[in-house]
Amino acid sequence: MSDVVNARQLQKERTRSALLTAALELSQEQGFAQTSLRQVAKRAGVVPAAFYRHFDSMDELGLALVERCFGTLRAMIRDAQRDPEVFDHIIDASAEILVEAVKNNKADFAFVARERVGGSEVVREAIRHELDLFVSELAVVLARLPNIERWSSEDVHMVSRLFVRNMVANAEEVVEMPEGRPDLEAQIREGARRQMRLIVLGFKDWRS
Amino acid sequence: MSDVVNARQLQKERTRSALLTAALELSQEQGFAQTSLRQVAKRAGVVPAAFYRHFDSMDELGLALVERCFGTLRAMIRDAQRDPEVFDHIIDASAEILVEAVKNNKADFAFVARERVGGSEVVREAIRHELDLFVSELAVVLARLPNIERWSSEDVHMVSRLFVRNMVANAEEVVEMPEGRPDLEAQIREGARRQMRLIVLGFKDWRS
DNA sequence: TGTACATCAGTGAACGCGCGTTCACTGATGTAC
DNA sequence: TGTACATCAGTGAACGCGCGTTCACTGATGTAC
């Protein structure tokens, strides 16, 4: 009831966080669906039964993980939108941001990219929903671009899906990039940049 | 040693095929990584130990499944390339072929789309390799298109990746399409068509 | 401030279950004569 | 064609293991007086 956090709440929060982190790490190593409750508890340093003080099931932990990952993603996009530089050079900026952000939040992006398609039913569904929201948000941003202003909202949505789809695919590539290969990183960024440039080239001649 | 198949070989082949089919079905329901050797054997109607007469492990069965799926895919593309109609209207034809082929080989495509990212290490690796081969094959076809003839091979490869990436993503959508929803099917095909048109529009103005 | 009781995050043991793998076996099919 | 032996796909029982879940418990922290 009180706003003051007591030692008990603090410790509980720490354990909860340890469980989430353990699950994220194990997912990175072997996939979320192959990760067991006992493995998560063990890595978090608690007994398996203690898991139930925090989540009803692994599915519920999975949903908490999805929320956390998309929180990161959304914060990133919000920051990017505030920067006018980004809007003016949307292509180069996107490619740059994508590679940087994915690199800095590798575990989160890896989780989303992997479990989007391979995870349990409920986790997959949650990720799809978040990605749909994201497509709609991006569509609003894209609608303000010069060549797109007068497109039908359907077409803007289509192009937003094309962008997000590529973003996800590029994120997958960065995620699977071996450590310490800056050459590969540059290659992926350049590839992403070219693909987006090619798509944007089509904008000015598009007729629905 | 003989070319004549005797009853024993025939029966063995039948069981092997039953194991593959069972694994494909179970993968569709719950993912390959979550599918156990015992489940596969049970559905194929043999005792678990009999599995080892055909495959050393589930990983090996997974590889056999990948080969079978890409066999289907390659046959499809080979047929498409023979049809001059297809080459002239590459966009509409691609969208059409994609939706049709995926619909008719749903289980195979679902397997590839899902396990490409969620599967076991060895299965994932095999799928990636096959997809890379496919990108290179498609690049050869694309290089003959009017606006692309003079591009650098690097750029052609980039555009081929963009196409295959979209193909995979669209295949995923068809695969997850609920049964008996022809409206959704048309929507996906139309979306795929537009995305490809937009990409192709960029061809004529592209400069590396 | 000090005491007596309540709360509750985490414990540790136990359960039944499905798993992958092994093994000696069976009996139908194939082969040599 | 008929017989005696070899092959080998599939059997069925057994194994040890990690799994999710339950339960009564403990002991540190919080609360009321």
XYZ file of N, CA, C and O in Angstrom, chain A residues 30-31 33-34 113-119 124 128 151-152 154-155 158-159 161-162 165-167 169-170 172-173 176 187 191-195 197-199 201-208, chain B residues 30-31 33-34 113-119 124 128 151-152 154-155 158-159 161-162 165-167 169-170 172-173 176 187 191-195 197-199 201-208:
368
model
N 19.780 -21.315 -26.452
C 19.087 -22.530 -26.899
C 17.646 -22.318 -27.313
O 16.956 -23.275 -27.675
N 17.178 -21.068 -27.292
C 15.786 -20.791 -27.640
C 14.880 -20.857 -26.427
O 15.082 -21.685 -25.537
N 11.730 -21.765 -26.130
C 10.880 -22.960 -26.021
C 11.651 -24.149 -25.461
O 11.068 -25.053 -24.873
N 12.974 -24.137 -25.643
C 13.794 -25.241 -25.131
C 14.307 -24.952 -23.720
O 15.076 -25.733 -23.165
N 13.388 -11.650 -32.520
C 13.558 -12.223 -33.850
C 13.330 -13.732 -33.825
O 12.703 -14.295 -34.714
N 13.829 -14.373 -32.785
C 13.751 -15.828 -32.708
C 12.351 -16.299 -32.333
O 11.756 -17.127 -32.999
N 11.818 -15.734 -31.281
C 10.558 -16.242 -30.742
C 9.352 -15.766 -31.533
O 8.262 -16.305 -31.386
N 9.559 -14.760 -32.388
C 8.492 -14.307 -33.275
C 7.914 -15.469 -34.061
O 6.733 -15.511 -34.383
N 8.759 -16.421 -34.347
C 8.349 -17.475 -35.257
C 8.488 -18.858 -34.608
O 7.730 -19.763 -34.909
N 9.414 -18.989 -33.696
C 9.674 -20.316 -33.151
C 9.114 -20.545 -31.762
O 9.074 -21.666 -31.288
N 8.679 -19.471 -31.119
C 8.300 -19.570 -29.710
C 6.988 -20.290 -29.462
O 6.382 -20.826 -30.374
N 4.490 -16.024 -29.283
C 4.469 -15.655 -30.704
C 3.374 -14.637 -30.970
O 3.576 -13.635 -31.648
N 3.791 -10.801 -32.414
C 3.108 -10.374 -33.630
C 2.280 -9.118 -33.389
O 2.261 -8.189 -34.192
N -0.452 9.396 -50.785
C -0.796 7.987 -50.974
C -2.031 7.620 -50.161
O -2.361 8.278 -49.168
N -2.667 6.532 -50.577
C -3.770 5.996 -49.764
C -3.155 5.412 -48.492
O -2.009 4.982 -48.479
N -3.760 2.747 -47.178
C -3.464 1.331 -47.414
C -2.047 1.142 -47.963
O -1.295 0.284 -47.513
N -1.696 1.991 -48.920
C -0.368 1.907 -49.516
C 0.720 2.277 -48.511
O 1.791 1.671 -48.494
N 1.287 -0.613 -46.419
C 2.040 -1.639 -47.148
C 3.535 -1.349 -47.096
O 4.354 -2.229 -46.835
N 3.879 -0.086 -47.325
C 5.284 0.280 -47.352
C 5.884 0.196 -45.944
O 7.051 -0.190 -45.767
N 4.962 -1.978 -43.712
C 5.209 -3.414 -43.501
C 6.499 -3.841 -44.167
O 7.290 -4.609 -43.612
N 6.718 -3.321 -45.391
C 7.940 -3.653 -46.128
C 9.178 -3.223 -45.337
O 10.163 -3.960 -45.239
N 9.469 -5.348 -42.058
C 9.887 -6.680 -42.453
C 11.393 -6.728 -42.691
O 12.084 -7.646 -42.255
N 11.891 -5.708 -43.378
C 13.328 -5.646 -43.636
C 14.108 -5.366 -42.367
O 15.203 -5.887 -42.177
N 13.516 -4.552 -41.514
C 14.171 -4.241 -40.245
C 14.352 -5.521 -39.439
O 15.430 -5.790 -38.909
N 14.401 -8.569 -40.558
C 15.343 -9.457 -41.224
C 16.788 -8.998 -40.999
O 17.672 -9.810 -40.736
N 17.010 -7.683 -41.084
C 18.353 -7.171 -40.833
C 18.758 -7.361 -39.385
O 19.917 -7.665 -39.090
N 17.821 -9.737 -37.489
C 18.203 -11.153 -37.406
C 19.659 -11.345 -37.806
O 20.406 -12.062 -37.157
N 20.042 -10.674 -38.889
C 21.418 -10.833 -39.372
C 22.429 -10.288 -38.382
O 23.451 -10.916 -38.126
N 22.808 -12.555 -35.415
C 23.569 -13.776 -35.659
C 25.005 -13.520 -36.077
O 25.759 -14.450 -36.336
N 29.065 -4.415 -43.611
C 28.429 -5.036 -44.775
C 26.906 -5.075 -44.619
O 26.163 -4.761 -45.539
N 24.207 -3.088 -46.759
C 23.136 -3.839 -47.413
C 21.783 -3.262 -47.061
O 20.937 -3.048 -47.933
N 21.574 -2.990 -45.784
C 20.304 -2.432 -45.320
C 20.064 -1.071 -45.982
O 18.954 -0.764 -46.419
N 21.126 -0.280 -46.064
C 21.017 1.057 -46.645
C 20.603 0.970 -48.123
O 19.696 1.671 -48.578
N 21.260 0.072 -48.846
C 20.935 -0.064 -50.272
C 19.513 -0.551 -50.494
O 18.809 -0.075 -51.371
N 19.118 -1.537 -49.696
C 17.756 -2.056 -49.856
C 16.741 -0.954 -49.617
O 15.784 -0.790 -50.376
N 17.242 2.271 -49.868
C 17.341 3.259 -50.957
C 16.556 2.792 -52.175
O 15.822 3.569 -52.788
N 16.697 1.513 -52.495
C 15.985 0.971 -53.658
C 14.477 1.106 -53.476
O 13.753 1.517 -54.384
N 14.012 0.793 -52.278
C 12.576 0.897 -52.001
C 12.127 2.352 -52.121
O 11.115 2.661 -52.761
N 13.458 4.713 -53.801
C 13.506 5.158 -55.205
C 12.157 4.961 -55.887
O 11.765 5.766 -56.725
N 11.480 3.895 -55.514
C 10.191 3.594 -56.134
C 9.098 4.576 -55.735
O 8.099 4.719 -56.435
N 9.287 5.256 -54.622
C 8.233 6.128 -54.078
C 7.688 7.128 -55.104
O 6.493 7.270 -55.275
N 8.633 7.801 -55.799
C 8.182 8.946 -56.585
C 7.365 8.534 -57.811
O 6.602 9.325 -58.325
N 7.531 7.277 -58.239
C 6.780 6.831 -59.417
C 5.581 5.964 -59.064
O 4.912 5.436 -59.943
N 5.344 5.802 -57.766
C 4.291 4.875 -57.376
C 2.906 5.410 -57.723
O 2.585 6.565 -57.496
N 2.101 4.541 -58.322
C 0.665 4.850 -58.472
C -0.070 3.584 -58.064
O 0.245 2.482 -58.506
N -1.035 3.785 -57.221
C -1.726 2.653 -56.623
C -2.535 1.919 -57.673
O -2.638 0.728 -57.670
N 3.715 -28.136 -33.242
C 4.400 -27.691 -32.030
C 5.856 -27.280 -32.244
O 6.532 -26.937 -31.278
N 6.307 -27.290 -33.505
C 7.699 -26.933 -33.775
C 8.605 -28.151 -33.710
O 8.407 -29.032 -32.877
N 11.758 -28.459 -32.821
C 12.606 -28.567 -31.631
C 11.839 -29.133 -30.439
O 12.422 -29.716 -29.536
N 10.526 -28.941 -30.435
C 9.710 -29.460 -29.336
C 9.191 -30.871 -29.628
O 8.435 -31.429 -28.846
N 10.053 -22.037 -42.926
C 9.872 -20.702 -42.345
C 10.107 -20.730 -40.840
O 10.729 -19.836 -40.277
N 9.623 -21.792 -40.208
C 9.694 -21.864 -38.753
C 11.088 -22.245 -38.284
O 11.689 -21.563 -37.444
N 11.619 -23.287 -38.843
C 12.885 -23.820 -38.335
C 14.091 -23.028 -38.816
O 15.171 -23.163 -38.273
N 13.879 -22.176 -39.821
C 14.952 -21.298 -40.284
C 15.532 -20.514 -39.115
O 16.708 -20.182 -39.064
N 14.676 -20.213 -38.165
C 15.086 -19.316 -37.102
C 14.957 -19.967 -35.719
O 15.713 -19.667 -34.806
N 14.022 -20.891 -35.595
C 13.764 -21.437 -34.263
C 14.333 -22.820 -34.032
O 14.376 -23.300 -32.916
N 14.776 -23.449 -35.112
C 15.154 -24.851 -35.024
C 16.467 -25.106 -34.302
O 17.072 -24.188 -33.757
N 18.959 -25.289 -38.574
C 18.978 -23.873 -38.935
C 20.086 -23.599 -39.948
O 19.873 -22.911 -40.953
N 19.655 -22.139 -43.793
C 20.337 -20.922 -44.210
C 21.163 -21.166 -45.467
O 21.177 -20.358 -46.397
N 23.892 -3.757 -63.965
C 24.245 -3.568 -62.553
C 25.491 -4.373 -62.182
O 25.821 -5.362 -62.849
N 26.116 -3.962 -61.100
C 27.206 -4.772 -60.559
C 26.607 -6.040 -59.976
O 25.448 -6.061 -59.554
N 27.204 -7.361 -57.307
C 26.901 -7.126 -55.894
C 25.485 -6.582 -55.707
O 24.731 -7.021 -54.843
N 25.127 -5.623 -56.555
C 23.801 -5.027 -56.466
C 22.709 -6.026 -56.831
O 21.641 -6.041 -56.225
N 22.150 -8.132 -53.942
C 21.398 -7.400 -52.922
C 19.904 -7.448 -53.204
O 19.090 -7.708 -52.329
N 19.574 -7.213 -54.480
C 18.164 -7.190 -54.843
C 17.567 -8.608 -54.755
O 16.409 -8.783 -54.371
N 18.473 -10.820 -52.588
C 18.220 -11.035 -51.155
C 16.927 -10.363 -50.724
O 16.147 -10.929 -49.964
N 16.720 -9.156 -51.242
C 15.500 -8.425 -50.904
C 14.263 -9.212 -51.334
O 13.279 -9.318 -50.599
N 13.959 -12.508 -49.222
C 13.545 -12.100 -47.889
C 12.033 -11.866 -47.842
O 11.341 -12.297 -46.934
N 11.552 -11.173 -48.874
C 10.112 -10.919 -48.935
C 9.340 -12.190 -49.217
O 8.249 -12.382 -48.700
N 9.922 -13.037 -50.031
C 9.265 -14.300 -50.328
C 9.084 -15.107 -49.049
O 8.004 -15.621 -48.775
N 9.036 -13.997 -46.003
C 8.091 -13.326 -45.110
C 6.653 -13.551 -45.566
O 5.765 -13.814 -44.754
N 6.429 -13.473 -46.887
C 5.082 -13.712 -47.396
C 4.681 -15.163 -47.214
O 3.525 -15.459 -46.908
N 5.602 -17.061 -44.835
C 5.219 -17.151 -43.422
C 3.768 -16.752 -43.221
O 3.029 -17.398 -42.495
N 3.383 -15.667 -43.891
C 2.011 -15.186 -43.724
C 0.992 -16.179 -44.266
O -0.033 -16.432 -43.645
N 0.610 -19.155 -42.012
C -0.150 -18.925 -40.787
C -1.585 -18.504 -41.056
O -2.347 -18.244 -40.119
N -5.596 -10.937 -50.173
C -4.974 -9.771 -49.545
C -3.456 -9.932 -49.497
O -2.710 -9.006 -49.812
N -0.767 -7.783 -51.488
C 0.299 -7.111 -50.742
C 1.663 -7.469 -51.306
O 2.508 -6.599 -51.522
N 1.878 -8.754 -51.586
C 3.146 -9.218 -52.134
C 3.397 -8.557 -53.492
O 4.505 -8.106 -53.788
N 2.339 -8.472 -54.284
C 2.440 -7.881 -55.624
C 2.876 -6.409 -55.536
O 3.777 -5.963 -56.236
N 2.219 -5.695 -54.642
C 2.537 -4.272 -54.506
C 3.960 -4.054 -54.015
O 4.663 -3.168 -54.473
N 4.350 -4.852 -53.042
C 5.702 -4.695 -52.523
C 6.728 -4.933 -53.626
O 7.679 -4.170 -53.782
N 6.244 -4.674 -56.850
C 6.141 -3.586 -57.832
C 6.930 -2.373 -57.382
O 7.656 -1.745 -58.149
N 6.762 -2.050 -56.079
C 7.481 -0.891 -55.529
C 8.986 -1.069 -55.661
O 9.713 -0.155 -56.060
N 9.448 -2.265 -55.362
C 10.883 -2.541 -55.460
C 11.347 -2.421 -56.912
O 12.355 -1.770 -57.208
N 10.033 -0.749 -59.282
C 9.966 0.650 -59.722
C 11.319 1.337 -59.527
O 11.719 2.191 -60.323
N 11.990 0.964 -58.447
C 13.274 1.595 -58.145
C 14.373 1.194 -59.115
O 15.376 1.884 -59.239
N 14.175 0.078 -59.825
C 15.234 -0.467 -60.690
C 15.777 0.560 -61.682
O 16.979 0.737 -61.808
N 14.865 1.247 -62.365
C 15.309 2.048 -63.503
C 16.123 3.273 -63.080
O 16.887 3.807 -63.867
N 15.945 3.709 -61.822
C 16.700 4.880 -61.369
C 17.906 4.516 -60.505
O 18.576 5.387 -59.969
N 18.126 3.228 -60.338
C 19.182 2.819 -59.414
C 20.566 3.154 -59.952
O 20.876 2.925 -61.110
N 21.363 3.775 -59.099
C 22.789 3.915 -59.402
C 23.536 3.499 -58.136
O 23.210 3.934 -57.027
N 24.488 2.646 -58.331
C 25.176 2.055 -57.183
C 25.960 3.129 -56.443
O 26.097 3.099 -55.264
